[in-house]
Amino acid sequence: MSEDFIEINADLHIHGLYAGGTSEKMIPKIIAENAPLKGIQLIGTGDILNKHWLKLIKEQLKEIQDGIFEYKNGTKFILQTEIEDKNRVHHIILFPSLSKLEEVYEKFSKYCKDLDTDGRPKIHLTGEEILEICNLAGCLVGFSHAFTPYFGLYSKFNSYKECYGKYWDKVYFMELGLSADTNMADRIEELQDITFTSNSDCHSPWPNKLGREITRFKVKEISFEEIKKALIRSNGRGPTLNVKFDPREGKYHKTRCTGCLLFFEPKKAEKYNWKCPNCGKPIKKGVDYRIEELAKWKEPKHPKHRPPCIHIIPLSEIISLAYNIKNSWSEKVQEKWREFVNKFNNELNVLLNVDISELESIDKSVAELIFAFRSGKFQYIPGGAGIYGIPVPPGKKIEIKYFKDSQKRLIDY
Ligand SMILES: [Zn+2]
Ligand SMILES: [Zn+2]
């Protein structure tokens, strides 16, 4: 790598305390204090179209250049929000400056009642119209958790080009979402030229949520222009690593009933018209099957620019598993977590880089599980229907309950 490039870990999609269902601890100062413990240098501000949130950002952080704010510990933030369009598709927007933010705010406010009440406002415009406004203001737009049912672009469209109309070629990135990864998404032909980002989309600032997924970028410095170049992959800048959940841990990975939580072979769910013959509740299509429908290739075709994609489990969850403690907030788990992070600088370093023999010096059983994880030996009860998947250490028995026709009982067709 040429000397003047640096690599940074970035989490470009979070939500602040004004978004629904978020922790009241989700304030800029606490997020910034936790970032270095996780190993992140750059965070999306989240919710920046909300005036109250913008006020907190301005109060607790300092604007060091256009579009970039900094906390006193050096953690940097880029102006960012997520919005929902009139087709119920979620988009991520990055803004180049406060004045451009204001410009977009003025335009969006004509199509939105709740810009200042919600964190993720609903804008009554199409993806194409949103992109027109954002493009004019020099913002960057991508789509969030691309494949998830409800709000992922591919739950409403078969191609991102349909969503963005004549501005499709101004879309440079796509967020994989917790339930998919690079191997899955690179089976889809139209995504070959798009940068994949992995972000936490977190609602709580603690390091098991903040940065649970990150994208590593090669840039010259942390600035809007450099992040833009990295997302567009120009002049040597670009993503160098996606760090994320194993997709099986994501909430929508497998096709599953939202009522009785039985898993379904997708073809069987189709046969029953996506209504559970066991309990009558809707069956939610899994991201794995949605990708199957969209895929051109059986195996992923990674374009040359695509960086590696590594799976992780939050360290506090690994410690909980090692000690068989349900609550990853227990004193014992937190104490061990602090020991690891104090010794090895940050959580991502512990999970990704530190030699197992060194990790053993702090705790043998935790080191063993990190080793098992790094060598791909973890098993999962997969997620689906809005329920997270559960990682299970190697050697333990797991049972995954699939619907069988013999279970058909409640509903008569
Ligand atoms: Zn979203
Ligand atoms: Zn059911």
PDB file of N, CA and C in Angstrom, residues 208-297:
ATOM      1  N   ASN A 208     -21.606  -4.562  21.479  1.00  0.00           N
ATOM      2  CA  ASN A 208     -22.185  -5.758  20.844  1.00  0.00           C
ATOM      3  C   ASN A 208     -23.155  -5.353  19.730  1.00  0.00           C
ATOM      4  N   LYS A 209     -23.502  -4.048  19.693  1.00  0.00           N
ATOM      5  CA  LYS A 209     -24.393  -3.563  18.625  1.00  0.00           C
ATOM      6  C   LYS A 209     -23.655  -2.586  17.693  1.00  0.00           C
ATOM      7  N   LEU A 210     -23.144  -1.493  18.268  1.00  0.00           N
ATOM      8  CA  LEU A 210     -22.389  -0.534  17.464  1.00  0.00           C
ATOM      9  C   LEU A 210     -21.240  -1.283  16.776  1.00  0.00           C
ATOM     10  N   GLY A 211     -21.119  -1.134  15.455  1.00  0.00           N
ATOM     11  CA  GLY A 211     -20.022  -1.791  14.743  1.00  0.00           C
ATOM     12  C   GLY A 211     -20.133  -3.302  14.704  1.00  0.00           C
ATOM     13  N   ARG A 212     -21.339  -3.840  14.946  1.00  0.00           N
ATOM     14  CA  ARG A 212     -21.444  -5.311  14.821  1.00  0.00           C
ATOM     15  C   ARG A 212     -21.178  -5.710  13.371  1.00  0.00           C
ATOM     16  N   GLU A 213     -21.379  -4.728  12.446  1.00  0.00           N
ATOM     17  CA  GLU A 213     -20.902  -4.896  11.080  1.00  0.00           C
ATOM     18  C   GLU A 213     -20.189  -3.602  10.690  1.00  0.00           C
ATOM     19  N   ILE A 214     -19.064  -3.724  10.017  1.00  0.00           N
ATOM     20  CA  ILE A 214     -18.347  -2.520   9.559  1.00  0.00           C
ATOM     21  C   ILE A 214     -17.795  -2.751   8.150  1.00  0.00           C
ATOM     22  N   THR A 215     -17.464  -1.629   7.487  1.00  0.00           N
ATOM     23  CA  THR A 215     -16.750  -1.702   6.218  1.00  0.00           C
ATOM     24  C   THR A 215     -15.401  -1.034   6.427  1.00  0.00           C
ATOM     25  N   ARG A 216     -14.344  -1.686   5.987  1.00  0.00           N
ATOM     26  CA  ARG A 216     -13.017  -1.061   6.063  1.00  0.00           C
ATOM     27  C   ARG A 216     -12.743  -0.388   4.712  1.00  0.00           C
ATOM     28  N   PHE A 217     -12.287   0.852   4.767  1.00  0.00           N
ATOM     29  CA  PHE A 217     -12.005   1.602   3.534  1.00  0.00           C
ATOM     30  C   PHE A 217     -10.543   2.031   3.489  1.00  0.00           C
ATOM     31  N   LYS A 218     -10.026   2.044   2.294  1.00  0.00           N
ATOM     32  CA  LYS A 218      -8.704   2.631   2.062  1.00  0.00           C
ATOM     33  C   LYS A 218      -8.923   4.046   1.544  1.00  0.00           C
ATOM     34  N   VAL A 219      -8.404   5.009   2.306  1.00  0.00           N
ATOM     35  CA  VAL A 219      -8.581   6.430   1.947  1.00  0.00           C
ATOM     36  C   VAL A 219      -7.302   7.188   2.296  1.00  0.00           C
ATOM     37  N   LYS A 220      -7.254   8.460   1.940  1.00  0.00           N
ATOM     38  CA  LYS A 220      -6.090   9.277   2.326  1.00  0.00           C
ATOM     39  C   LYS A 220      -6.305   9.946   3.670  1.00  0.00           C
ATOM     40  N   GLU A 221      -7.555  10.249   3.967  1.00  0.00           N
ATOM     41  CA  GLU A 221      -7.899  10.848   5.256  1.00  0.00           C
ATOM     42  C   GLU A 221      -9.405  10.667   5.428  1.00  0.00           C
ATOM     43  N   ILE A 222      -9.921  11.037   6.596  1.00  0.00           N
ATOM     44  CA  ILE A 222     -11.369  10.939   6.779  1.00  0.00           C
ATOM     45  C   ILE A 222     -12.009  12.268   6.379  1.00  0.00           C
ATOM     46  N   SER A 223     -12.647  12.251   5.210  1.00  0.00           N
ATOM     47  CA  SER A 223     -13.375  13.434   4.744  1.00  0.00           C
ATOM     48  C   SER A 223     -14.504  12.945   3.851  1.00  0.00           C
ATOM     49  N   PHE A 224     -15.467  13.789   3.605  1.00  0.00           N
ATOM     50  CA  PHE A 224     -16.572  13.384   2.735  1.00  0.00           C
ATOM     51  C   PHE A 224     -16.047  12.989   1.355  1.00  0.00           C
ATOM     52  N   GLU A 225     -15.156  13.805   0.811  1.00  0.00           N
ATOM     53  CA  GLU A 225     -14.634  13.550  -0.540  1.00  0.00           C
ATOM     54  C   GLU A 225     -13.921  12.205  -0.616  1.00  0.00           C
ATOM     55  N   GLU A 226     -13.159  11.881   0.429  1.00  0.00           N
ATOM     56  CA  GLU A 226     -12.432  10.611   0.438  1.00  0.00           C
ATOM     57  C   GLU A 226     -13.397   9.425   0.567  1.00  0.00           C
ATOM     58  N   ILE A 227     -14.424   9.565   1.384  1.00  0.00           N
ATOM     59  CA  ILE A 227     -15.405   8.483   1.536  1.00  0.00           C
ATOM     60  C   ILE A 227     -16.166   8.302   0.222  1.00  0.00           C
ATOM     61  N   LYS A 228     -16.450   9.431  -0.419  1.00  0.00           N
ATOM     62  CA  LYS A 228     -17.109   9.360  -1.728  1.00  0.00           C
ATOM     63  C   LYS A 228     -16.228   8.583  -2.723  1.00  0.00           C
ATOM     64  N   LYS A 229     -14.956   8.956  -2.774  1.00  0.00           N
ATOM     65  CA  LYS A 229     -14.044   8.243  -3.691  1.00  0.00           C
ATOM     66  C   LYS A 229     -13.975   6.765  -3.338  1.00  0.00           C
ATOM     67  N   ALA A 230     -13.996   6.460  -2.044  1.00  0.00           N
ATOM     68  CA  ALA A 230     -13.901   5.056  -1.621  1.00  0.00           C
ATOM     69  C   ALA A 230     -15.156   4.281  -2.050  1.00  0.00           C
ATOM     70  N   LEU A 231     -16.326   4.908  -1.924  1.00  0.00           N
ATOM     71  CA  LEU A 231     -17.562   4.218  -2.309  1.00  0.00           C
ATOM     72  C   LEU A 231     -17.648   4.053  -3.823  1.00  0.00           C
ATOM     73  N   ILE A 232     -17.126   5.076  -4.538  1.00  0.00           N
ATOM     74  CA  ILE A 232     -17.119   5.005  -6.002  1.00  0.00           C
ATOM     75  C   ILE A 232     -15.949   4.154  -6.507  1.00  0.00           C
ATOM     76  N   ARG A 233     -14.974   3.956  -5.614  1.00  0.00           N
ATOM     77  CA  ARG A 233     -13.744   3.216  -5.909  1.00  0.00           C
ATOM     78  C   ARG A 233     -12.927   3.932  -7.005  1.00  0.00           C
ATOM     79  N   SER A 234     -12.544   5.171  -6.699  1.00  0.00           N
ATOM     80  CA  SER A 234     -11.733   5.873  -7.682  1.00  0.00           C
ATOM     81  C   SER A 234     -10.380   6.259  -7.094  1.00  0.00           C
ATOM     82  N   ASN A 235      -9.399   6.447  -7.930  1.00  0.00           N
ATOM     83  CA  ASN A 235      -8.052   6.870  -7.546  1.00  0.00           C
ATOM     84  C   ASN A 235      -7.439   6.050  -6.414  1.00  0.00           C
ATOM     85  N   GLY A 236      -7.605   4.764  -6.477  1.00  0.00           N
ATOM     86  CA  GLY A 236      -6.960   3.901  -5.492  1.00  0.00           C
ATOM     87  C   GLY A 236      -7.713   3.763  -4.182  1.00  0.00           C
ATOM     88  N   ARG A 237      -8.756   4.563  -3.990  1.00  0.00           N
ATOM     89  CA  ARG A 237      -9.561   4.406  -2.783  1.00  0.00           C
ATOM     90  C   ARG A 237     -10.580   3.291  -3.004  1.00  0.00           C
ATOM     91  N   GLY A 238     -11.057   2.733  -1.883  1.00  0.00           N
ATOM     92  CA  GLY A 238     -12.105   1.720  -2.026  1.00  0.00           C
ATOM     93  C   GLY A 238     -12.278   0.918  -0.764  1.00  0.00           C
ATOM     94  N   PRO A 239     -13.277   0.047  -0.761  1.00  0.00           N
ATOM     95  CA  PRO A 239     -13.463  -0.833   0.388  1.00  0.00           C
ATOM     96  C   PRO A 239     -12.392  -1.927   0.357  1.00  0.00           C
ATOM     97  N   THR A 240     -11.881  -2.305   1.524  1.00  0.00           N
ATOM     98  CA  THR A 240     -10.876  -3.372   1.542  1.00  0.00           C
ATOM     99  C   THR A 240     -11.352  -4.580   2.335  1.00  0.00           C
ATOM    100  N   LEU A 241     -12.460  -4.423   3.074  1.00  0.00           N
ATOM    101  CA  LEU A 241     -12.952  -5.548   3.873  1.00  0.00           C
ATOM    102  C   LEU A 241     -14.398  -5.283   4.296  1.00  0.00           C
ATOM    103  N   ASN A 242     -15.224  -6.305   4.225  1.00  0.00           N
ATOM    104  CA  ASN A 242     -16.541  -6.256   4.870  1.00  0.00           C
ATOM    105  C   ASN A 242     -16.502  -7.194   6.061  1.00  0.00           C
ATOM    106  N   VAL A 243     -16.851  -6.659   7.224  1.00  0.00           N
ATOM    107  CA  VAL A 243     -16.893  -7.479   8.439  1.00  0.00           C
ATOM    108  C   VAL A 243     -18.345  -7.546   8.871  1.00  0.00           C
ATOM    109  N   LYS A 244     -18.876  -8.762   8.985  1.00  0.00           N
ATOM    110  CA  LYS A 244     -20.308  -8.841   9.283  1.00  0.00           C
ATOM    111  C   LYS A 244     -20.712 -10.109   9.989  1.00  0.00           C
ATOM    112  N   PHE A 245     -21.965 -10.131  10.381  1.00  0.00           N
ATOM    113  CA  PHE A 245     -22.555 -11.340  10.946  1.00  0.00           C
ATOM    114  C   PHE A 245     -22.472 -12.461   9.923  1.00  0.00           C
ATOM    115  N   ASP A 246     -22.414 -13.680  10.414  1.00  0.00           N
ATOM    116  CA  ASP A 246     -22.736 -14.796   9.543  1.00  0.00           C
ATOM    117  C   ASP A 246     -24.199 -14.578   9.145  1.00  0.00           C
ATOM    118  N   PRO A 247     -24.518 -14.638   7.839  1.00  0.00           N
ATOM    119  CA  PRO A 247     -25.898 -14.322   7.434  1.00  0.00           C
ATOM    120  C   PRO A 247     -26.942 -15.173   8.155  1.00  0.00           C
ATOM    121  N   ARG A 248     -26.535 -16.352   8.611  1.00  0.00           N
ATOM    122  CA  ARG A 248     -27.503 -17.208   9.311  1.00  0.00           C
ATOM    123  C   ARG A 248     -27.948 -16.582  10.630  1.00  0.00           C
ATOM    124  N   GLU A 249     -27.152 -15.619  11.127  1.00  0.00           N
ATOM    125  CA  GLU A 249     -27.549 -14.965  12.373  1.00  0.00           C
ATOM    126  C   GLU A 249     -28.569 -13.835  12.128  1.00  0.00           C
ATOM    127  N   GLY A 250     -28.695 -13.400  10.875  1.00  0.00           N
ATOM    128  CA  GLY A 250     -29.613 -12.294  10.553  1.00  0.00           C
ATOM    129  C   GLY A 250     -31.077 -12.669  10.788  1.00  0.00           C
ATOM    130  N   LYS A 251     -31.889 -11.639  10.997  1.00  0.00           N
ATOM    131  CA  LYS A 251     -33.292 -11.849  11.395  1.00  0.00           C
ATOM    132  C   LYS A 251     -34.204 -12.379  10.284  1.00  0.00           C
ATOM    133  N   TYR A 252     -33.723 -12.265   9.046  1.00  0.00           N
ATOM    134  CA  TYR A 252     -34.588 -12.671   7.933  1.00  0.00           C
ATOM    135  C   TYR A 252     -33.902 -13.653   7.000  1.00  0.00           C
ATOM    136  N   HIS A 253     -32.950 -14.410   7.512  1.00  0.00           N
ATOM    137  CA  HIS A 253     -32.155 -15.258   6.615  1.00  0.00           C
ATOM    138  C   HIS A 253     -32.981 -16.372   5.968  1.00  0.00           C
ATOM    139  N   LYS A 254     -33.736 -17.079   6.772  1.00  0.00           N
ATOM    140  CA  LYS A 254     -34.468 -18.249   6.258  1.00  0.00           C
ATOM    141  C   LYS A 254     -35.966 -17.978   6.165  1.00  0.00           C
ATOM    142  N   THR A 255     -36.632 -18.734   5.326  1.00  0.00           N
ATOM    143  CA  THR A 255     -38.088 -18.648   5.194  1.00  0.00           C
ATOM    144  C   THR A 255     -38.728 -19.292   6.425  1.00  0.00           C
ATOM    145  N   ARG A 256     -39.596 -18.511   7.092  1.00  0.00           N
ATOM    146  CA  ARG A 256     -40.067 -18.964   8.402  1.00  0.00           C
ATOM    147  C   ARG A 256     -41.448 -18.378   8.712  1.00  0.00           C
ATOM    148  N   CYS A 257     -42.227 -19.117   9.452  1.00  0.00           N
ATOM    149  CA  CYS A 257     -43.558 -18.649   9.855  1.00  0.00           C
ATOM    150  C   CYS A 257     -43.426 -17.601  10.958  1.00  0.00           C
ATOM    151  N   THR A 258     -44.176 -16.506  10.817  1.00  0.00           N
ATOM    152  CA  THR A 258     -44.105 -15.430  11.818  1.00  0.00           C
ATOM    153  C   THR A 258     -44.893 -15.778  13.087  1.00  0.00           C
ATOM    154  N   GLY A 259     -45.712 -16.810  13.009  1.00  0.00           N
ATOM    155  CA  GLY A 259     -46.501 -17.194  14.182  1.00  0.00           C
ATOM    156  C   GLY A 259     -45.838 -18.314  14.972  1.00  0.00           C
ATOM    157  N   CYS A 260     -45.836 -19.524  14.407  1.00  0.00           N
ATOM    158  CA  CYS A 260     -45.306 -20.681  15.151  1.00  0.00           C
ATOM    159  C   CYS A 260     -43.791 -20.849  14.974  1.00  0.00           C
ATOM    160  N   LEU A 261     -43.184 -20.018  14.121  1.00  0.00           N
ATOM    161  CA  LEU A 261     -41.730 -19.989  13.914  1.00  0.00           C
ATOM    162  C   LEU A 261     -41.141 -21.265  13.302  1.00  0.00           C
ATOM    163  N   LEU A 262     -41.991 -22.108  12.708  1.00  0.00           N
ATOM    164  CA  LEU A 262     -41.462 -23.248  11.959  1.00  0.00           C
ATOM    165  C   LEU A 262     -40.747 -22.723  10.708  1.00  0.00           C
ATOM    166  N   PHE A 263     -39.670 -23.413  10.317  1.00  0.00           N
ATOM    167  CA  PHE A 263     -38.998 -23.081   9.059  1.00  0.00           C
ATOM    168  C   PHE A 263     -39.726 -23.777   7.914  1.00  0.00           C
ATOM    169  N   PHE A 264     -39.647 -23.171   6.734  1.00  0.00           N
ATOM    170  CA  PHE A 264     -40.325 -23.733   5.555  1.00  0.00           C
ATOM    171  C   PHE A 264     -39.352 -23.879   4.391  1.00  0.00           C
ATOM    172  N   GLU A 265     -39.465 -24.991   3.668  1.00  0.00           N
ATOM    173  CA  GLU A 265     -38.854 -25.043   2.354  1.00  0.00           C
ATOM    174  C   GLU A 265     -39.608 -23.996   1.540  1.00  0.00           C
ATOM    175  N   PRO A 266     -38.896 -23.063   0.870  1.00  0.00           N
ATOM    176  CA  PRO A 266     -39.601 -21.976   0.178  1.00  0.00           C
ATOM    177  C   PRO A 266     -40.655 -22.459  -0.821  1.00  0.00           C
ATOM    178  N   LYS A 267     -40.362 -23.566  -1.501  1.00  0.00           N
ATOM    179  CA  LYS A 267     -41.340 -24.063  -2.491  1.00  0.00           C
ATOM    180  C   LYS A 267     -42.637 -24.471  -1.796  1.00  0.00           C
ATOM    181  N   LYS A 268     -42.480 -25.008  -0.591  1.00  0.00           N
ATOM    182  CA  LYS A 268     -43.643 -25.423   0.173  1.00  0.00           C
ATOM    183  C   LYS A 268     -44.435 -24.185   0.626  1.00  0.00           C
ATOM    184  N   ALA A 269     -43.718 -23.161   1.042  1.00  0.00           N
ATOM    185  CA  ALA A 269     -44.386 -21.914   1.457  1.00  0.00           C
ATOM    186  C   ALA A 269     -45.181 -21.334   0.293  1.00  0.00           C
ATOM    187  N   GLU A 270     -44.581 -21.409  -0.897  1.00  0.00           N
ATOM    188  CA  GLU A 270     -45.277 -20.934  -2.099  1.00  0.00           C
ATOM    189  C   GLU A 270     -46.562 -21.723  -2.326  1.00  0.00           C
ATOM    190  N   LYS A 271     -46.434 -23.037  -2.170  1.00  0.00           N
ATOM    191  CA  LYS A 271     -47.583 -23.922  -2.373  1.00  0.00           C
ATOM    192  C   LYS A 271     -48.723 -23.529  -1.426  1.00  0.00           C
ATOM    193  N   TYR A 272     -48.382 -23.143  -0.207  1.00  0.00           N
ATOM    194  CA  TYR A 272     -49.410 -22.746   0.757  1.00  0.00           C
ATOM    195  C   TYR A 272     -49.691 -21.237   0.716  1.00  0.00           C
ATOM    196  N   ASN A 273     -49.230 -20.605  -0.381  1.00  0.00           N
ATOM    197  CA  ASN A 273     -49.520 -19.191  -0.583  1.00  0.00           C
ATOM    198  C   ASN A 273     -49.010 -18.304   0.560  1.00  0.00           C
ATOM    199  N   TRP A 274     -47.886 -18.667   1.143  1.00  0.00           N
ATOM    200  CA  TRP A 274     -47.219 -17.893   2.185  1.00  0.00           C
ATOM    201  C   TRP A 274     -48.075 -17.719   3.439  1.00  0.00           C
ATOM    202  N   LYS A 275     -48.975 -18.677   3.644  1.00  0.00           N
ATOM    203  CA  LYS A 275     -49.779 -18.681   4.867  1.00  0.00           C
ATOM    204  C   LYS A 275     -49.544 -20.023   5.550  1.00  0.00           C
ATOM    205  N   CYS A 276     -49.203 -19.973   6.824  1.00  0.00           N
ATOM    206  CA  CYS A 276     -48.770 -21.189   7.515  1.00  0.00           C
ATOM    207  C   CYS A 276     -49.931 -22.155   7.725  1.00  0.00           C
ATOM    208  N   PRO A 277     -49.804 -23.377   7.193  1.00  0.00           N
ATOM    209  CA  PRO A 277     -50.871 -24.357   7.374  1.00  0.00           C
ATOM    210  C   PRO A 277     -50.933 -24.868   8.809  1.00  0.00           C
ATOM    211  N   ASN A 278     -49.929 -24.585   9.588  1.00  0.00           N
ATOM    212  CA  ASN A 278     -49.908 -25.039  10.978  1.00  0.00           C
ATOM    213  C   ASN A 278     -50.638 -24.057  11.893  1.00  0.00           C
ATOM    214  N   CYS A 279     -50.373 -22.739  11.705  1.00  0.00           N
ATOM    215  CA  CYS A 279     -50.970 -21.766  12.646  1.00  0.00           C
ATOM    216  C   CYS A 279     -51.751 -20.655  11.954  1.00  0.00           C
ATOM    217  N   GLY A 280     -51.687 -20.586  10.626  1.00  0.00           N
ATOM    218  CA  GLY A 280     -52.487 -19.595   9.912  1.00  0.00           C
ATOM    219  C   GLY A 280     -51.828 -18.234   9.738  1.00  0.00           C
ATOM    220  N   LYS A 281     -50.670 -18.038  10.356  1.00  0.00           N
ATOM    221  CA  LYS A 281     -49.992 -16.737  10.265  1.00  0.00           C
ATOM    222  C   LYS A 281     -49.158 -16.659   8.971  1.00  0.00           C
ATOM    223  N   PRO A 282     -48.810 -15.419   8.554  1.00  0.00           N
ATOM    224  CA  PRO A 282     -48.006 -15.290   7.322  1.00  0.00           C
ATOM    225  C   PRO A 282     -46.613 -15.934   7.465  1.00  0.00           C
ATOM    226  N   ILE A 283     -46.132 -16.470   6.362  1.00  0.00           N
ATOM    227  CA  ILE A 283     -44.766 -16.989   6.301  1.00  0.00           C
ATOM    228  C   ILE A 283     -43.917 -15.903   5.650  1.00  0.00           C
ATOM    229  N   LYS A 284     -42.774 -15.578   6.251  1.00  0.00           N
ATOM    230  CA  LYS A 284     -41.903 -14.546   5.673  1.00  0.00           C
ATOM    231  C   LYS A 284     -40.824 -15.193   4.828  1.00  0.00           C
ATOM    232  N   LYS A 285     -40.717 -14.682   3.607  1.00  0.00           N
ATOM    233  CA  LYS A 285     -39.696 -15.205   2.695  1.00  0.00           C
ATOM    234  C   LYS A 285     -38.297 -14.891   3.221  1.00  0.00           C
ATOM    235  N   GLY A 286     -37.422 -15.865   3.234  1.00  0.00           N
ATOM    236  CA  GLY A 286     -36.046 -15.652   3.696  1.00  0.00           C
ATOM    237  C   GLY A 286     -35.209 -14.937   2.653  1.00  0.00           C
ATOM    238  N   VAL A 287     -34.215 -14.189   3.139  1.00  0.00           N
ATOM    239  CA  VAL A 287     -33.289 -13.487   2.257  1.00  0.00           C
ATOM    240  C   VAL A 287     -32.548 -14.494   1.368  1.00  0.00           C
ATOM    241  N   ASP A 288     -32.235 -15.674   1.898  1.00  0.00           N
ATOM    242  CA  ASP A 288     -31.519 -16.667   1.087  1.00  0.00           C
ATOM    243  C   ASP A 288     -32.350 -17.063  -0.139  1.00  0.00           C
ATOM    244  N   TYR A 289     -33.669 -17.156   0.049  1.00  0.00           N
ATOM    245  CA  TYR A 289     -34.515 -17.537  -1.072  1.00  0.00           C
ATOM    246  C   TYR A 289     -34.760 -16.354  -2.015  1.00  0.00           C
ATOM    247  N   ARG A 290     -34.868 -15.156  -1.460  1.00  0.00           N
ATOM    248  CA  ARG A 290     -35.037 -13.976  -2.319  1.00  0.00           C
ATOM    249  C   ARG A 290     -33.832 -13.867  -3.270  1.00  0.00           C
ATOM    250  N   ILE A 291     -32.648 -14.120  -2.708  1.00  0.00           N
ATOM    251  CA  ILE A 291     -31.440 -14.052  -3.540  1.00  0.00           C
ATOM    252  C   ILE A 291     -31.441 -15.175  -4.576  1.00  0.00           C
ATOM    253  N   GLU A 292     -31.906 -16.342  -4.178  1.00  0.00           N
ATOM    254  CA  GLU A 292     -32.057 -17.453  -5.122  1.00  0.00           C
ATOM    255  C   GLU A 292     -32.924 -17.022  -6.317  1.00  0.00           C
ATOM    256  N   GLU A 293     -33.995 -16.307  -6.035  1.00  0.00           N
ATOM    257  CA  GLU A 293     -34.893 -15.853  -7.115  1.00  0.00           C
ATOM    258  C   GLU A 293     -34.215 -14.849  -8.041  1.00  0.00           C
ATOM    259  N   LEU A 294     -33.345 -14.009  -7.450  1.00  0.00           N
ATOM    260  CA  LEU A 294     -32.719 -12.936  -8.239  1.00  0.00           C
ATOM    261  C   LEU A 294     -31.426 -13.383  -8.915  1.00  0.00           C
ATOM    262  N   ALA A 295     -30.874 -14.503  -8.446  1.00  0.00           N
ATOM    263  CA  ALA A 295     -29.525 -14.894  -8.858  1.00  0.00           C
ATOM    264  C   ALA A 295     -29.477 -15.352 -10.304  1.00  0.00           C
ATOM    265  N   LYS A 296     -28.380 -14.977 -10.958  1.00  0.00           N
ATOM    266  CA  LYS A 296     -28.141 -15.484 -12.302  1.00  0.00           C
ATOM    267  C   LYS A 296     -27.224 -16.708 -12.220  1.00  0.00           C
ATOM    268  N   TRP A 297     -26.311 -16.676 -11.229  1.00  0.00           N
ATOM    269  CA  TRP A 297     -25.318 -17.741 -11.114  1.00  0.00           C
ATOM    270  C   TRP A 297     -25.540 -18.588  -9.872  1.00  0.00           C
TER     271      TRP A 297
END
